[in-house]
Short mmCIF file of C-alpha atoms in Angstrom, two decimals:
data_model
loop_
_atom_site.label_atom_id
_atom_site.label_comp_id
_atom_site.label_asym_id
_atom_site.label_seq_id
_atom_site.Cartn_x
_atom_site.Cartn_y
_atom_site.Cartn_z
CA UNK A 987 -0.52 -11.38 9.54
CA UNK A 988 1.54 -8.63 11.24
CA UNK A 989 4.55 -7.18 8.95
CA UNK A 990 7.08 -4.64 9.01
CA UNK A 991 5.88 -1.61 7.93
CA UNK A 992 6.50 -0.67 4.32
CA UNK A 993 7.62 2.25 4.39
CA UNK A 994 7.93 4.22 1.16
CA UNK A 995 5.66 2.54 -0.40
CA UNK A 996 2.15 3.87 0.89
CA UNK A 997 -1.09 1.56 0.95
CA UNK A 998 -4.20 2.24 -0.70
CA UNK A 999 -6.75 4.45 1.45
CA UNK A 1000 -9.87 2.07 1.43
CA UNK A 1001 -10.26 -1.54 1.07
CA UNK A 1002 -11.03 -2.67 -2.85
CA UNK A 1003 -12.27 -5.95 -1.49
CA UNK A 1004 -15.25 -3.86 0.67
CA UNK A 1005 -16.04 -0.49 -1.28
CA UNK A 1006 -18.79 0.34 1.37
CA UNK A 1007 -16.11 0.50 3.91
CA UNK A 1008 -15.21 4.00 5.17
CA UNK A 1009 -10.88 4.51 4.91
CA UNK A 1010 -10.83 4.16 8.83
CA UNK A 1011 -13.20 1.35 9.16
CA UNK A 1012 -11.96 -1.83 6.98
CA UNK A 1013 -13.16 -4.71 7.89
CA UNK A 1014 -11.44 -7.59 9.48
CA UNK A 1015 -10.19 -10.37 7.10
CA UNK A 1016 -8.56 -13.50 8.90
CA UNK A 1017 -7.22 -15.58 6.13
CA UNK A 1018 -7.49 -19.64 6.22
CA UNK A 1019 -6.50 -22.08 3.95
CA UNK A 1020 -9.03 -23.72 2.10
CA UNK A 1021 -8.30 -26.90 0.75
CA UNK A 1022 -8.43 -26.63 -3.48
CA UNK A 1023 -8.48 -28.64 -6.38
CA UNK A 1024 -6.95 -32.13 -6.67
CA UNK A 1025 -3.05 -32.11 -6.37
CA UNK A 1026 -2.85 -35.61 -7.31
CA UNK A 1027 -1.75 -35.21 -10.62
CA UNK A 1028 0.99 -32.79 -9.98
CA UNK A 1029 3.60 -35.28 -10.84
CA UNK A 1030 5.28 -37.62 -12.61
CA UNK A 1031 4.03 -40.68 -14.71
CA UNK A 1032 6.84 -43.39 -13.12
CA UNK A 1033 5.54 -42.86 -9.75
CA UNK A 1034 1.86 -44.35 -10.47
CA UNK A 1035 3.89 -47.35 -12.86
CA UNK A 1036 6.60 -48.26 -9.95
CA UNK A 1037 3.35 -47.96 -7.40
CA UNK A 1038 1.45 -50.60 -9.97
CA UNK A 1039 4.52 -53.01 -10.48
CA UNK A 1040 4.82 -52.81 -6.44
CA UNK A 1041 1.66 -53.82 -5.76
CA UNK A 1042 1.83 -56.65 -7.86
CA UNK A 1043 4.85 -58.13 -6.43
CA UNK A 1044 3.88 -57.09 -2.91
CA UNK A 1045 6.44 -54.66 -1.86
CA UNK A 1046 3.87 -51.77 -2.03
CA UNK A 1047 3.50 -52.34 2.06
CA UNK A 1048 6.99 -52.21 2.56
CA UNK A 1049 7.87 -49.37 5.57
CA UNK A 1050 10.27 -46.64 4.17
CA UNK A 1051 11.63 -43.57 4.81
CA UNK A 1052 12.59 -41.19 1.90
CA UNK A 1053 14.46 -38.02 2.72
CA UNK A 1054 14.94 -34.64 1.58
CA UNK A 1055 18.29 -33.08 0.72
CA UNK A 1056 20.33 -31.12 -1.90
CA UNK A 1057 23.78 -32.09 -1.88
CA UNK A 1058 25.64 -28.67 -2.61
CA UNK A 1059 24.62 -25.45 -2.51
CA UNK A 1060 24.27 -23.42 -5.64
CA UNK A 1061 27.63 -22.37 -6.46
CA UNK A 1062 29.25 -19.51 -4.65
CA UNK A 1063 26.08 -19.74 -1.76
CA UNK A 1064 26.96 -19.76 1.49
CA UNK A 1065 23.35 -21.20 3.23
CA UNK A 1066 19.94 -21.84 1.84
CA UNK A 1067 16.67 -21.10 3.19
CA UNK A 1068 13.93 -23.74 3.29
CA UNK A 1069 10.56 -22.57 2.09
CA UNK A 1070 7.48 -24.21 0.85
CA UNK A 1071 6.84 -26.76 4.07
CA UNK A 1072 3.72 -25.16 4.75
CA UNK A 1073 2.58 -25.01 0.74
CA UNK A 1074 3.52 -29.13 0.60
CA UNK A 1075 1.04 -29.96 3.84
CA UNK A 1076 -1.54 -27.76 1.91
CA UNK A 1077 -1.15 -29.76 -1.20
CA UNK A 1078 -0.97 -33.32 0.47
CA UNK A 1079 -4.41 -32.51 1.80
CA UNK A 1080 -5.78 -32.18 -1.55
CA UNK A 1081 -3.86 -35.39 -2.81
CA UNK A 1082 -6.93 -37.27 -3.70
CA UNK A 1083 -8.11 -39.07 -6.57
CA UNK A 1084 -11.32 -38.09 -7.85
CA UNK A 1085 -13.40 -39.57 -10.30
CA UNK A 1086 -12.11 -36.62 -12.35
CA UNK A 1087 -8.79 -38.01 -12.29
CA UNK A 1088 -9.11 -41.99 -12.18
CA UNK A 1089 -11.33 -41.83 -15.56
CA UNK A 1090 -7.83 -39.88 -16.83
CA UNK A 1091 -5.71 -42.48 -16.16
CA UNK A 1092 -7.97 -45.39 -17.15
CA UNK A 1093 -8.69 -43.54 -20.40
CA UNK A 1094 -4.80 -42.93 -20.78
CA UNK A 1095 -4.26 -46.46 -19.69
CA UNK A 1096 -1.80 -45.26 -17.20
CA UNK A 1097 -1.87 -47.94 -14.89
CA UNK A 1098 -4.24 -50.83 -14.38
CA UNK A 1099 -7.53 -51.20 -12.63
CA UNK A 1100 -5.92 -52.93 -9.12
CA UNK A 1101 -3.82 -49.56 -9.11
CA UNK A 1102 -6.95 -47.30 -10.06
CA UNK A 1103 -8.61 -49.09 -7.24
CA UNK A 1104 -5.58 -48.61 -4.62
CA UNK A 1105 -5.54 -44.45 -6.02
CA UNK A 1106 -9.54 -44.56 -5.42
CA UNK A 1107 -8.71 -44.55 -1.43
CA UNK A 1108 -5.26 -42.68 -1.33
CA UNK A 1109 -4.73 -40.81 1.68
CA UNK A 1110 -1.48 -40.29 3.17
CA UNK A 1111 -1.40 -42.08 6.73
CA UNK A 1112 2.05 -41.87 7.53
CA UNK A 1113 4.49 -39.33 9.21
CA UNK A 1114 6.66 -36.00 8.24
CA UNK A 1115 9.12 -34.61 9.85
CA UNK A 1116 11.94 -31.78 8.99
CA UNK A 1117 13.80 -28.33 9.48
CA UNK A 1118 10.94 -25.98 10.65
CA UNK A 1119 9.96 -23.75 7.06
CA UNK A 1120 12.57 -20.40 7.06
CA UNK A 1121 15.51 -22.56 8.89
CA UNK A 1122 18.97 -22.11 7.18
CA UNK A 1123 20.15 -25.40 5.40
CA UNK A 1124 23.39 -26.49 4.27
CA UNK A 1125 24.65 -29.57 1.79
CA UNK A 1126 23.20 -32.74 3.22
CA UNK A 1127 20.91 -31.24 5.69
CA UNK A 1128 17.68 -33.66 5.77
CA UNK A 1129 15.06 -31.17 5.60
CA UNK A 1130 12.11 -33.55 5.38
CA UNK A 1131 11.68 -37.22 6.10
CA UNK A 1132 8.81 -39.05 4.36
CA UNK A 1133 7.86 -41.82 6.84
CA UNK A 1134 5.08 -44.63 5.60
CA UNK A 1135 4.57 -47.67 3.13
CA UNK A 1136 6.72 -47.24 -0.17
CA UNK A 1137 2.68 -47.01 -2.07
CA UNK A 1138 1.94 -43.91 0.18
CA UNK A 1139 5.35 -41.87 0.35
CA UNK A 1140 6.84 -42.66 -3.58
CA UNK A 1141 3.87 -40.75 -4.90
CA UNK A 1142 4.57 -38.03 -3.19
CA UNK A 1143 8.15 -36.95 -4.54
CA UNK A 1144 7.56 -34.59 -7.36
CA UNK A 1145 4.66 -32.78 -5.47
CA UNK A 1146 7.43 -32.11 -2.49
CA UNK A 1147 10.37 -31.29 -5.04
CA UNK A 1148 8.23 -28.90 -7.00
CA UNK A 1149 7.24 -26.87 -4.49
CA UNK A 1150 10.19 -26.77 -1.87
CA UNK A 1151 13.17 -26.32 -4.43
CA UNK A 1152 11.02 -23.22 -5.89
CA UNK A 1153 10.08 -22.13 -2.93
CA UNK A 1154 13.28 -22.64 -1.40
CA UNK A 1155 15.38 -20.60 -4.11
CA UNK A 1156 13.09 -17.52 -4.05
CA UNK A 1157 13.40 -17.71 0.18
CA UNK A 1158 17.24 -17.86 -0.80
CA UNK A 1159 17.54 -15.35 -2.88
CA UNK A 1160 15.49 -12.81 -0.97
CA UNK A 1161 17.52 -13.34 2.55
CA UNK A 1162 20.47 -12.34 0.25
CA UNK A 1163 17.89 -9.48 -0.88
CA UNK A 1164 17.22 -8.63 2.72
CA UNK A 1165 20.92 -8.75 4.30
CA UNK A 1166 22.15 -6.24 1.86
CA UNK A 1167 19.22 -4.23 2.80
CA UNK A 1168 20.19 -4.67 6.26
CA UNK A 1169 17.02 -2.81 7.82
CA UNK A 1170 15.14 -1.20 4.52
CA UNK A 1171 12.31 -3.37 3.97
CA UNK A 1172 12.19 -5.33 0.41
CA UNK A 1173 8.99 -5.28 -1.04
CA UNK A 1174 8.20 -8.19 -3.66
CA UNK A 1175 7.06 -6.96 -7.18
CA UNK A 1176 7.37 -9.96 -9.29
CA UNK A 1177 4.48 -11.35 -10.22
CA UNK A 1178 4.13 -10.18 -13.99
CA UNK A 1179 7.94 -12.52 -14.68
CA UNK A 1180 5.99 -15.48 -13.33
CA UNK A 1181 3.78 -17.69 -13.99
CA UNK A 1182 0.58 -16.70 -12.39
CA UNK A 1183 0.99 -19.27 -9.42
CA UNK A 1184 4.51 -19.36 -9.10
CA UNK A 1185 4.03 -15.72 -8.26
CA UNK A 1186 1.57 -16.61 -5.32
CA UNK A 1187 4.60 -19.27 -4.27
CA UNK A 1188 7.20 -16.37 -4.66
CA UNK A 1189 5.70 -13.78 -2.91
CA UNK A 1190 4.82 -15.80 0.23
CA UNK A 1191 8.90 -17.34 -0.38
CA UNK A 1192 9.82 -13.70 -0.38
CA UNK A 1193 8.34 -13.21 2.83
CA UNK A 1194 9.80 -16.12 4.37
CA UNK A 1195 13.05 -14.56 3.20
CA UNK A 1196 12.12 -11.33 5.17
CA UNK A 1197 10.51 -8.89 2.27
CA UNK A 1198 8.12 -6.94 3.98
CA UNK A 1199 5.18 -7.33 1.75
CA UNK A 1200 4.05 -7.90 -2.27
CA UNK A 1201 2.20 -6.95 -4.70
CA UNK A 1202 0.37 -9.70 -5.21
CA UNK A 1203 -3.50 -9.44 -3.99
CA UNK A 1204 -3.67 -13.65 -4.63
CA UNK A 1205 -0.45 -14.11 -2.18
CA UNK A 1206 -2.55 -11.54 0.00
CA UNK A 1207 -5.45 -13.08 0.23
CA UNK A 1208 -4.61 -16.44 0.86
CA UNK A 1209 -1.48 -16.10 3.26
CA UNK A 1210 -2.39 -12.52 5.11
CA UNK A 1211 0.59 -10.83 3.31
CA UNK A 1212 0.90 -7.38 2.71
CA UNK A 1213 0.00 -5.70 -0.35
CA UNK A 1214 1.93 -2.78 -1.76
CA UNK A 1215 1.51 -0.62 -4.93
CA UNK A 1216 -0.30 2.95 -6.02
CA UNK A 1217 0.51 3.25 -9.79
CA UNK A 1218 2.38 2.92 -12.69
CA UNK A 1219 3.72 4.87 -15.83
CA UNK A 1220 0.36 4.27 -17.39
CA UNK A 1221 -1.65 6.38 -14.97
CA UNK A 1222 0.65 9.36 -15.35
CA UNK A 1223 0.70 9.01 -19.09
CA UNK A 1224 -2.87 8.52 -19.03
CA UNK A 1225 -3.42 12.35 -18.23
CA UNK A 1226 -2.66 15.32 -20.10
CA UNK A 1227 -0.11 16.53 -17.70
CA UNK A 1228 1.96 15.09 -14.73
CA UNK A 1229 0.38 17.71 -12.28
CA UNK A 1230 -3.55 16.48 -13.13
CA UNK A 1231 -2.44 12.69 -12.55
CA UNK A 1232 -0.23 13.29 -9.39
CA UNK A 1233 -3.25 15.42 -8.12
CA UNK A 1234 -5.88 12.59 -9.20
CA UNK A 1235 -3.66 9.89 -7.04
CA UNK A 1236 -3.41 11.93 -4.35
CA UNK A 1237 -7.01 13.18 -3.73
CA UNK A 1238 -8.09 8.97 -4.40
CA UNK A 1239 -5.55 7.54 -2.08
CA UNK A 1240 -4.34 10.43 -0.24
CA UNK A 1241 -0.95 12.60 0.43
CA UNK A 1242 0.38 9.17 1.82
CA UNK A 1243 0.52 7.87 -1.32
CA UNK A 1244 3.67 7.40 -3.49
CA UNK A 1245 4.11 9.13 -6.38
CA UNK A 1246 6.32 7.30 -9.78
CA UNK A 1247 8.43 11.07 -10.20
CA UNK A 1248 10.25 10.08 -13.57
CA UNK A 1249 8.08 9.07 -16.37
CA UNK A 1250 9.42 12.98 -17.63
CA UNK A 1251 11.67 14.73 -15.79
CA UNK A 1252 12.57 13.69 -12.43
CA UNK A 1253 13.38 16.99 -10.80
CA UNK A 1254 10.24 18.37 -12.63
CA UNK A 1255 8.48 15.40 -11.20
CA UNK A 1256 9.15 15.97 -7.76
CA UNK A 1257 8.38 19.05 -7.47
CA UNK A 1258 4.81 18.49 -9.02
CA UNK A 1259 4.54 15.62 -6.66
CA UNK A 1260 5.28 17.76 -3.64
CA UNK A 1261 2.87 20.60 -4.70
CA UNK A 1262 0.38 17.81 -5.46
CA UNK A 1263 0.38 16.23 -1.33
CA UNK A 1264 0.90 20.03 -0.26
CA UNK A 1265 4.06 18.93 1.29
CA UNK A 1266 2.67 16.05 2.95
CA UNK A 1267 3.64 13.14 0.11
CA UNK A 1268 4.98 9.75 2.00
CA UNK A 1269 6.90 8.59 -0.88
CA UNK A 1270 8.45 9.22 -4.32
CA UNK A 1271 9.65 6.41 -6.58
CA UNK A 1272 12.28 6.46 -8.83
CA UNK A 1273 11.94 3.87 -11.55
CA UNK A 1274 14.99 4.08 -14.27
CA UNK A 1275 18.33 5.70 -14.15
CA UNK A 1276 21.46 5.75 -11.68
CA UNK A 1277 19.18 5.06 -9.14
CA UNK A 1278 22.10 6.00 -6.62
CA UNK A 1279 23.24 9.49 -8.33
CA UNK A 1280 18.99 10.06 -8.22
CA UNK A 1281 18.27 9.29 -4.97
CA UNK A 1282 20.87 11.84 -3.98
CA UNK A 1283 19.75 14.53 -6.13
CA UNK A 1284 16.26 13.75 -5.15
CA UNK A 1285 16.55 13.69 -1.54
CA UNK A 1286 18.37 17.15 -1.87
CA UNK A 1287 15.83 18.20 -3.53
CA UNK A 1288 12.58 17.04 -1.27
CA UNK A 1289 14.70 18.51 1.70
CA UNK A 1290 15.04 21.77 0.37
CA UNK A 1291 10.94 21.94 -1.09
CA UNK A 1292 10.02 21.07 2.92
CA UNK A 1293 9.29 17.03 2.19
CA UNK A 1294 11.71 15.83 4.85
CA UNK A 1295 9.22 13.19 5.93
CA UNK A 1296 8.57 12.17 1.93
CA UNK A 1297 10.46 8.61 1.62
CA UNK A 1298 12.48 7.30 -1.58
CA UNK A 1299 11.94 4.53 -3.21
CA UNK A 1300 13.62 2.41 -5.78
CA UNK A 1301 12.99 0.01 -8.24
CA UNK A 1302 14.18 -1.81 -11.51
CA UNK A 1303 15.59 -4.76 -11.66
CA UNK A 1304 17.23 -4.66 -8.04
CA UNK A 1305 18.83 -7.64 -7.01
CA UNK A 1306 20.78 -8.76 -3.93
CA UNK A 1307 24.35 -6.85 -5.51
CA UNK A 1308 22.37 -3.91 -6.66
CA UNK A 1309 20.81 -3.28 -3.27
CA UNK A 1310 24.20 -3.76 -1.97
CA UNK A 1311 25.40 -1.04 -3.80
CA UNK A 1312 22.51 1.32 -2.57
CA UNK A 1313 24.15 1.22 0.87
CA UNK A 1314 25.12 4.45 1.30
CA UNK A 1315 22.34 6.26 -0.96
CA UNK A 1316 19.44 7.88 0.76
CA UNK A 1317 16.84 4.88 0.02
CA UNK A 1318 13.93 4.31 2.08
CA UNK A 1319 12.69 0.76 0.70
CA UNK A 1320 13.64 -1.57 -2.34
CA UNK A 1321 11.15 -3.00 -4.92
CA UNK A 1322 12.31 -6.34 -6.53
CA UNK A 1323 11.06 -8.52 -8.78
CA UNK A 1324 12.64 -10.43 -12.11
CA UNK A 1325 15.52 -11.42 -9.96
CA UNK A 1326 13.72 -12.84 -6.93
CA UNK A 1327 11.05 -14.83 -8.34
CA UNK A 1328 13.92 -16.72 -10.67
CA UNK A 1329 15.87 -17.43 -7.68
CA UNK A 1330 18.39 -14.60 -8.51
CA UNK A 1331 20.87 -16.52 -10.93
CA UNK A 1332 19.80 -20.36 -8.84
CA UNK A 1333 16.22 -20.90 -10.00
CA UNK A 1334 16.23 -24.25 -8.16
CA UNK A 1335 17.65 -25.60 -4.91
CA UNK A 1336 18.35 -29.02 -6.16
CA UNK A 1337 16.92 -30.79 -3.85
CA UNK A 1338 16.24 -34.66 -4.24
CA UNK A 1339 13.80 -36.80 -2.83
CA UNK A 1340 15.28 -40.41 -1.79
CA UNK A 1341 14.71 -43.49 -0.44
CA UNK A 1342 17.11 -43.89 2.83
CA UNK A 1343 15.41 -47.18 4.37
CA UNK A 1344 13.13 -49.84 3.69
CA UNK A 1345 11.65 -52.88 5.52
CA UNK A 1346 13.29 -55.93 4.07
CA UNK A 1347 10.97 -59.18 3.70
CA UNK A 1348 11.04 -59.96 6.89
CA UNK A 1349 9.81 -56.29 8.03
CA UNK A 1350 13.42 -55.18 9.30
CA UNK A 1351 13.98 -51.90 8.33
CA UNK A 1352 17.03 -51.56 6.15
CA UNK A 1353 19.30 -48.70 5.06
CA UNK A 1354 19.35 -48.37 0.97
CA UNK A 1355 21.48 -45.60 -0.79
CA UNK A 1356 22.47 -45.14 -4.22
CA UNK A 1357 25.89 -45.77 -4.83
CA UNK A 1358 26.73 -43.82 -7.80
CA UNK A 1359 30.05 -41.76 -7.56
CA UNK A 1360 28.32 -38.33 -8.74
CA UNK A 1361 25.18 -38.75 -7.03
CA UNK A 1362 26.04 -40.62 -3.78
CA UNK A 1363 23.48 -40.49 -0.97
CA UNK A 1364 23.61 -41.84 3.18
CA UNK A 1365 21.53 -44.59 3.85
CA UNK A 1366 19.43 -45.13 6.88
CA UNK A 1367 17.27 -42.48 9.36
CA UNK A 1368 19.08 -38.90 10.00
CA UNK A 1369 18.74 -36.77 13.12
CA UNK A 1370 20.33 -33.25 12.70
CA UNK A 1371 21.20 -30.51 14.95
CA UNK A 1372 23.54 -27.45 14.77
CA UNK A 1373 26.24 -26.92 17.04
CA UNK A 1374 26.79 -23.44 18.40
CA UNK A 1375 29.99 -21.74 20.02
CA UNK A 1376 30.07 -19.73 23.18
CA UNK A 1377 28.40 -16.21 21.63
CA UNK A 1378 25.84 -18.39 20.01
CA UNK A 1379 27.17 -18.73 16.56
CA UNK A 1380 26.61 -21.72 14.55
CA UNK A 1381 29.80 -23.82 13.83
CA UNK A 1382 28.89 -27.11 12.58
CA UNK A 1383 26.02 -28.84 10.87
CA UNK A 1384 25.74 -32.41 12.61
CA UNK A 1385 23.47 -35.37 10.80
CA UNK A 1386 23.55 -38.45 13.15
CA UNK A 1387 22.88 -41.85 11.75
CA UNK A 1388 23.17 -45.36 12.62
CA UNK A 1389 21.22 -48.06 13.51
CA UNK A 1390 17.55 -46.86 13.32
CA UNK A 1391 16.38 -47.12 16.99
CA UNK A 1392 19.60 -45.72 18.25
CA UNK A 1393 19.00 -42.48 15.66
CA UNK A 1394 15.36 -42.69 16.76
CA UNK A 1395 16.06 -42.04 20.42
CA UNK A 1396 19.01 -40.17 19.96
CA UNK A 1397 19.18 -36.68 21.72
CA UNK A 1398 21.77 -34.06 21.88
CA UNK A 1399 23.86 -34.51 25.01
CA UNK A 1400 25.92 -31.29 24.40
CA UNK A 1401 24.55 -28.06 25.27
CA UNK A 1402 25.89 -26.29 22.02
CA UNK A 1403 23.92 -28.74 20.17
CA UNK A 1404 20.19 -27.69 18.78
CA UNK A 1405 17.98 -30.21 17.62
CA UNK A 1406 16.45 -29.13 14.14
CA UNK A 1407 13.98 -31.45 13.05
CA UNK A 1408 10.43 -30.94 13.89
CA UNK A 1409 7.03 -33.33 13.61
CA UNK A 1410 5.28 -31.94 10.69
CA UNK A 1411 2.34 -34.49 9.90
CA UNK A 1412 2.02 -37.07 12.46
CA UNK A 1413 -0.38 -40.59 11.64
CA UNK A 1414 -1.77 -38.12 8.73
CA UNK A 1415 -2.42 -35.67 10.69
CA UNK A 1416 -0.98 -32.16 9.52
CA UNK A 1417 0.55 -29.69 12.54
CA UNK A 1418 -1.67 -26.33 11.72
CA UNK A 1419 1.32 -24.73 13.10
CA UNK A 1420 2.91 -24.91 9.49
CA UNK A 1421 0.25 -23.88 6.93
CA UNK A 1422 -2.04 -21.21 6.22
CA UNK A 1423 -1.00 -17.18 7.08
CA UNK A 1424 -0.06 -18.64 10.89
CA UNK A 1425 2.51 -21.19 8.95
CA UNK A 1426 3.73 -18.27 6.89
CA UNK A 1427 4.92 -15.71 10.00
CA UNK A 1428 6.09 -18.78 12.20
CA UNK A 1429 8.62 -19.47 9.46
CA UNK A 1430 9.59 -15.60 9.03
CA UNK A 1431 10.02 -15.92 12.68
CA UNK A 1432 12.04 -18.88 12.41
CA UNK A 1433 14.19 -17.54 9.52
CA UNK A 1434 15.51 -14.17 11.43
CA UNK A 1435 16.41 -15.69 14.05
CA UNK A 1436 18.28 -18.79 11.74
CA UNK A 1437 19.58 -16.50 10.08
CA UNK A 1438 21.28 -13.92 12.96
CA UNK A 1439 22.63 -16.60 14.45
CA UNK A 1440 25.12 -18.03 11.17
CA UNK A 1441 28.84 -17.01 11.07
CA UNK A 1442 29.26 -12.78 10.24
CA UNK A 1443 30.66 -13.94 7.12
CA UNK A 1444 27.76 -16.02 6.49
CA UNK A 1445 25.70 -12.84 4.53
CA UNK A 1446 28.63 -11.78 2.00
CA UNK A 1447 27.19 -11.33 -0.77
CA UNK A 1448 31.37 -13.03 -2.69
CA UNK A 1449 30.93 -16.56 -3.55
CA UNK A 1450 32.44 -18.73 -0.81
CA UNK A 1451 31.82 -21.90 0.76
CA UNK A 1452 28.86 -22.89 2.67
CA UNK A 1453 29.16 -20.65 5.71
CA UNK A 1454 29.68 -24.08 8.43
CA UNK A 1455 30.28 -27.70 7.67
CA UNK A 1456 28.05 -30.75 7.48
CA UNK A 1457 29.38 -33.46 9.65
CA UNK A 1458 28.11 -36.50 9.68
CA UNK A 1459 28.25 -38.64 12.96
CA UNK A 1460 27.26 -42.35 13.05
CA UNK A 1461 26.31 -43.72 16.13
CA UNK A 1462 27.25 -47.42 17.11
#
């Protein structure tokens, strides 16, 4: 996968995955997805109970559509970003029952045999469709439709909620990241305040959200990311001096490399780190401190040694305000982590997974909604586009519903209308459009261009509103 250069953060000379490589000879790597263990379990108990009291009664057949949507933003938020569309078709391929996992149940007396029997052939036949992964979303927006019998599509709610509302508030969080950047690249260093497969999750999120690359060597591996990252505190302290460790980094990775200048002092520290690249260093990092009042004083400071080309830059525990705030300081690139990979202040999208329609018992399909006055949801099949002024700014979120063939064959007549909703899996078949390191820069793709064309207050970083409205239109 092709990403925006890093910048100040230099890459390691040679390949640790092929030591016999030479530094200008690495061998090609083309990630691809590979389905893993069984995601069947990766959910709740009530699912497999309301699946065994429907197939008793015989509404297990029944045709339904459940749909995806959060109805507010988190508060203050002016858009979300859907991620995690590409990690959900990855899981539903592995959403089979083993032996592994029927003996579990049976032994746990989960459900009974019929239903053991029914989870022995599980494989989702039915159809997806939604926003295409790194679109902008707003309250109401039905970012996936779950299309098949109620046995096939209710087991697959918490697997979808898990992984797009995570997904979904790192993506968030790190287009805020990103916009206060405006065009220094964000580089995701969050892994060790995660747990060890969230931080896979956040670090592909991240670069849904437009960081340039992570840290991660997992995320890497399995989604053609960029990794980042020379060394820490611990190498420098590792050495009886600053100068021996800045000169052992440099003659292992090369003067490209970029150098952590304040475990002492930091002037002190740049100056051993220029005499250490002869000049030639690509980056110092600056670690603790007014990061602002430092980058000034250290920019001075590389100017005047000769480094002109040597890059700052900065980390601890940036977020979106503290980036912000950078704005005018001579940074290069931002390193983030705590604060993107908990969502920065909105670990979760809340996103729900309902049921909008179901065949009735004489196979009519029906709109259903719950009618409770703090959770209140549409009923029936959505369409959604996004309506778009004369310079191409979006103005209006538009969900159409109605009867269901008239929202099935309903296109946008306007010209300032875009249609949003894309076929994701199709008779069971997953698009390979969406997954794998291909799904991952399609919805990077998808997200700039989402995202340039919101209102120009959309990326304020003040609470407001949700940056257009969601209007719903039913048609007749």
């Amino acid at each position: 996968m092709s990403l925006a250069d890093p910048g100040s953060v230099a890459l390691p000379a040679t390949d640790s995955a092929a030591p016999s490589a030479s530094p200008t000879q690495r061998p090609s790597y083309q990630p691809t997805y590979q389905p893993g263990a069984s995601t069947a379990l990766l959910t709740d108990r009530y699912e497999l109970t309301m699946l065994q009291a429907a197939l008793a009664d015989g509404t297990a057949g029944r045709h339904c559509l459940f749909e995806v949507f959060t109805r507010r933003l988190p508060p203050g938020r002016r858009y979300g970003v859907l991620a995690g569309t590409g990690r959900v078709l990855e899981a539903l391929s592995s959403f089979r029952f083993s032996a592994a996992e029927l003996d579990w149940l049976h032994a746990q007396s989960v459900v009974d045999d019929r239903t053991l029997e029914f989870l022995a052939g599980y494989r989702f036949t039915g159809t997806i469709t939604g926003y295409p992964e790194g679109e902008v979303f707003f309250p109401q927006s039905p970012v996936m439709t779950v299309e098949g019998t109620f046995a096939e599509a209710v087991l697959l709610e918490t697997l979808v909620l898990s992984i797009l509302n995570y997904d979904s508030a790192v993506a968030s969080a790190a287009s805020r990241m990103t916009s206060a950047a405006v065009e220094r690249p964000c580089l995701e260093m969050g892994a060790r305040r995660a747990h060890e497969q969230a931080a896979v999750a956040a670090a592909r999120a991240a670069v849904v959200g437009g960081f340039a690359g992570t840290s991660n060597l997992e995320a890497g591996r399995r989604y053609g990311l960029e990794t980042i990252g020379t060394a820490a505190h611990a190498f420098t302290l590792l050495h009886d001096d600053e100068k021996s460790a800045f000169a052992s980094q440099v003659a292992s990775l090369g003067p490209g490399t970029t150098l952590l200048v304040d475990t002492y002092d930091v002037r002190r520290g740049v100056e051993n780190a220029v005499e250490a690249a002869s000049g030639r260093l690509g980056a110092v990092r600056l670690d603790s401190g007014d990061l602002g009042v430092l980058a000034v004083e250290v920019r001075r400071q590389l100017d005047a040694l000769g480094a002109h080309d040597t890059k700052i830059t900065v980390t601890s525990d940036l977020d979106e305000y503290a980036i912000a705030s950078l704005a005018a300081a001579p940074v290069d690139s931002y390193g983030v982590g705590t604060s993107l990979v908990t969502g920065s202040g909105a670990p979760t999208c809340g996103m729900v997974y309902k049921l909008v329609a179901r065949a009735d018992s004489s196979g009519v399909l029906q709109p259903v909604a719950k009618a409770s006055t703090a959770k209140t949801s549409t009923g029936g099949r959505k369409c959604a586009a996004r309506r778009y002024d004369a310079d191409g700014r979006a103005v209006e979120e538009v969900v159409v519903t109605g009867a269901d063939l008239a929202v099935q064959e309903w296109e946008p007549d306007d010209v300032d209308l875009r249609r949003l909703q894309v076929p994701l899996v199709v008779d069971g078949a997953v698009d390979s459009r969406w997954v794998g390191s291909y799904g991952v820069e399609n919805a990077a793709h998808r997200h700039r261009e989402a995202r340039a064309e919101l209102p120009r207050g959309a990326r304020r970083l003040s609470a407001g509103d949700p940056a257009i409205p969601t209007v719903v239109h039913t048609l007749p």
